[in-house]
CSV table of C-alpha atoms and ligand atoms in Angstrom, one decimal:
chain,number,residue,atom,x,y,z
A,17,UNK,CA,-3.3,24.6,7.6
A,18,UNK,CA,-0.6,23.5,5.2
A,19,UNK,CA,0.6,20.6,7.2
A,20,UNK,CA,4.1,19.5,8.4
A,21,UNK,CA,7.0,19.0,6.0
A,22,UNK,CA,9.4,16.1,5.5
A,23,UNK,CA,11.8,17.3,8.1
A,24,UNK,CA,13.3,15.8,11.3
A,25,UNK,CA,10.9,18.0,13.3
A,26,UNK,CA,7.9,17.0,11.2
A,27,UNK,CA,8.7,13.3,11.3
A,28,UNK,CA,9.2,13.5,15.1
A,29,UNK,CA,5.8,15.1,15.7
A,30,UNK,CA,4.2,12.6,13.3
A,31,UNK,CA,5.8,9.6,15.1
A,32,UNK,CA,4.7,10.9,18.5
A,33,UNK,CA,1.1,11.4,17.4
A,34,UNK,CA,0.9,8.1,15.5
A,35,UNK,CA,2.1,5.9,18.4
A,36,UNK,CA,-0.2,7.8,20.8
A,37,UNK,CA,-3.0,6.5,18.6
A,38,UNK,CA,-1.5,3.1,18.3
A,39,UNK,CA,-1.3,2.8,22.1
A,40,UNK,CA,-4.9,3.8,22.5
A,41,UNK,CA,-6.1,1.3,19.8
A,42,UNK,CA,-8.0,-1.7,21.2
A,43,UNK,CA,-6.3,-4.2,18.9
A,44,UNK,CA,-2.8,-2.8,18.4
A,45,UNK,CA,-2.3,-1.1,21.8
A,46,UNK,CA,-1.8,-4.2,23.9
A,47,UNK,CA,0.9,-5.6,21.7
A,48,UNK,CA,2.9,-2.4,21.8
A,49,UNK,CA,2.3,-1.7,25.4
A,50,UNK,CA,3.4,-5.3,26.4
A,51,UNK,CA,6.5,-5.1,24.2
A,52,UNK,CA,7.8,-1.6,24.8
A,53,UNK,CA,9.1,-0.7,28.2
A,54,UNK,CA,10.8,2.6,27.4
A,55,UNK,CA,8.4,4.7,25.2
A,56,UNK,CA,10.7,7.8,24.8
A,57,UNK,CA,13.4,5.5,23.5
A,58,UNK,CA,11.0,3.8,21.1
A,59,UNK,CA,9.7,7.1,19.8
A,60,UNK,CA,13.3,8.3,19.2
A,61,UNK,CA,14.1,5.0,17.4
A,62,UNK,CA,11.1,5.3,15.2
A,63,UNK,CA,11.8,8.9,14.3
A,64,UNK,CA,15.4,7.8,13.4
A,65,UNK,CA,13.9,5.0,11.3
A,66,UNK,CA,11.6,7.4,9.3
A,67,UNK,CA,14.4,9.9,9.0
A,68,UNK,CA,16.7,7.2,7.5
A,69,UNK,CA,13.9,6.1,5.1
A,70,UNK,CA,12.6,9.4,3.9
A,71,UNK,CA,15.6,11.8,4.4
A,72,UNK,CA,18.4,9.2,4.0
A,73,UNK,CA,19.9,10.4,7.2
A,74,UNK,CA,21.4,7.0,8.1
A,75,UNK,CA,20.3,7.6,11.7
A,76,UNK,CA,18.6,4.2,12.2
A,77,UNK,CA,20.7,1.2,12.6
A,78,UNK,CA,18.4,-1.7,13.4
A,79,UNK,CA,16.8,-4.8,12.1
A,80,UNK,CA,13.0,-4.5,11.8
A,81,UNK,CA,12.4,-8.1,10.6
A,82,UNK,CA,13.7,-9.9,13.7
A,83,UNK,CA,12.1,-7.2,15.9
A,84,UNK,CA,8.7,-8.2,14.4
A,85,UNK,CA,9.4,-11.9,14.2
A,86,UNK,CA,9.6,-11.9,18.0
A,87,UNK,CA,5.9,-11.1,18.1
A,88,UNK,CA,4.8,-13.4,15.3
A,89,UNK,CA,2.3,-15.2,17.6
A,90,UNK,CA,0.4,-12.0,18.2
A,91,UNK,CA,0.6,-10.1,14.8
A,92,UNK,CA,-1.7,-10.9,12.0
A,93,UNK,CA,-2.2,-9.5,8.4
A,94,UNK,CA,-5.4,-7.9,9.6
A,95,UNK,CA,-3.4,-5.9,12.2
A,96,UNK,CA,-1.2,-4.7,9.4
A,97,UNK,CA,-4.3,-3.3,7.7
A,98,UNK,CA,-5.2,-1.6,11.0
A,99,UNK,CA,-1.7,-0.2,11.4
A,100,UNK,CA,-1.8,1.2,7.8
A,101,UNK,CA,-5.3,2.7,8.3
A,102,UNK,CA,-4.0,4.6,11.4
A,103,UNK,CA,-0.9,5.7,9.5
A,104,UNK,CA,-3.0,7.0,6.7
A,105,UNK,CA,-5.4,8.9,9.0
A,106,UNK,CA,-2.5,10.4,11.0
A,107,UNK,CA,-0.4,11.4,8.0
A,108,UNK,CA,-3.4,12.9,6.2
A,109,UNK,CA,-4.3,15.0,9.2
A,110,UNK,CA,-0.8,16.3,10.1
A,111,UNK,CA,1.4,16.4,7.0
A,112,UNK,CA,1.4,18.4,3.8
A,113,UNK,CA,-0.5,16.4,1.1
A,114,UNK,CA,2.5,15.4,-0.9
A,115,UNK,CA,4.4,14.5,2.2
A,116,UNK,CA,1.5,12.4,3.5
A,117,UNK,CA,1.3,10.6,0.1
A,118,UNK,CA,5.0,9.7,0.1
A,119,UNK,CA,4.8,8.4,3.7
A,120,UNK,CA,1.8,6.3,2.9
A,121,UNK,CA,3.4,4.8,-0.1
A,122,UNK,CA,6.6,4.0,1.7
A,123,UNK,CA,4.8,2.5,4.7
A,124,UNK,CA,2.7,0.2,2.4
A,125,UNK,CA,5.9,-1.1,0.8
A,126,UNK,CA,7.6,-1.8,4.1
A,127,UNK,CA,4.4,-3.4,5.5
A,128,UNK,CA,4.4,-5.7,2.5
A,129,UNK,CA,7.9,-6.8,2.9
A,130,UNK,CA,7.5,-7.3,6.7
A,131,UNK,CA,4.5,-9.5,6.1
A,132,UNK,CA,6.4,-11.5,3.5
A,133,UNK,CA,9.1,-12.1,6.1
A,134,UNK,CA,6.6,-12.9,8.8
A,135,UNK,CA,3.9,-15.0,7.2
A,136,UNK,CA,5.3,-16.5,4.0
A,137,UNK,CA,7.5,-19.5,4.1
A,138,UNK,CA,8.7,-22.0,1.6
A,139,UNK,CA,8.1,-25.6,2.2
A,140,UNK,CA,6.2,-27.4,4.9
B,204,HEM,C1,9.2,-2.3,16.4
B,204,HEM,C2,4.7,-4.0,16.4
B,204,HEM,C3,4.2,-2.6,11.7
B,204,HEM,C4,8.5,-0.4,12.0
B,204,HEM,C5,8.1,-2.9,16.8
B,204,HEM,C6,7.8,-3.5,18.0
B,204,HEM,C7,6.6,-4.0,18.0
B,204,HEM,C8,6.0,-3.7,16.7
B,204,HEM,C9,5.8,-4.7,19.2
B,204,HEM,C10,8.9,-3.6,19.2
B,204,HEM,C11,9.7,-4.8,19.0
B,204,HEM,C12,10.5,-5.2,20.2
B,204,HEM,O1,11.5,-4.6,20.4
B,204,HEM,O2,10.0,-6.1,20.9
B,204,HEM,C13,4.2,-3.8,15.1
B,204,HEM,C14,2.9,-4.2,14.7
B,204,HEM,C15,2.7,-3.8,13.4
B,204,HEM,C16,4.0,-3.1,13.0
B,204,HEM,C17,1.9,-4.9,15.6
B,204,HEM,C18,1.6,-4.0,12.4
B,204,HEM,C19,0.6,-4.9,12.7
B,204,HEM,C20,5.3,-1.8,11.4
B,204,HEM,C21,5.5,-1.2,10.1
B,204,HEM,C22,6.7,-0.5,10.2
B,204,HEM,C23,7.2,-0.8,11.5
B,204,HEM,C24,4.5,-1.2,9.0
B,204,HEM,C25,7.4,0.3,9.2
B,204,HEM,C26,6.8,1.0,8.2
B,204,HEM,C27,9.1,-0.7,13.2
B,204,HEM,C28,10.4,-0.4,13.5
B,204,HEM,C29,10.7,-1.0,14.8
B,204,HEM,C30,9.4,-1.6,15.2
B,204,HEM,C31,11.4,0.4,12.7
B,204,HEM,C32,12.0,-0.9,15.6
B,204,HEM,C33,12.8,-2.2,15.4
B,204,HEM,C34,14.1,-2.1,16.1
B,204,HEM,O3,14.1,-2.5,17.3
B,204,HEM,O4,15.1,-1.7,15.6
B,204,HEM,N1,6.9,-3.0,16.0
B,204,HEM,N2,4.8,-3.2,14.0
B,204,HEM,N3,6.4,-1.6,12.2
B,204,HEM,N4,8.5,-1.5,14.2
B,204,HEM,FE1,6.7,-2.3,14.1
């Protein structure tokens, strides 16, 4: 199987499969399931996010940093490693190899900047 391409359709299917795994994960699942009341809306929002990032569609208008800061008491750097491992596994399985590689590189950079915003602060 060649794998899905970098299209709205491909990204939508990836996002649906990825968050199904996240919800079933023992460590990540409870955080998402407690925070998100409307899953169809969240999946649409995250598809819009990836469409904006990878296809420059401009469909996502949100602020990821404050959204994650709200959950700072529950999110750790180790959970980011877990998130990225699930992202790597899901993209490798579903997407064409070049598409998977691009999605993994982008997620790693975004995870890095989210972690800087969440866990690094200047001064006491
Ligand atoms: C939203 C958890 C990593 C992208 C959220 C929300 C939670 C969450 C609970 C819902 C926030 C709310 O409305 O209350 C996590 C956890 C992560 C993680 C536990 C890793 C340990 C990432 C990464 C990305 C990402 C690496 C991007 C590559 C987003 C986006 C939203 C979101 C775009 C929507 C923000 C908005 O409302 O506009 N995340 N996240 N997250 N997350 Fe994450």
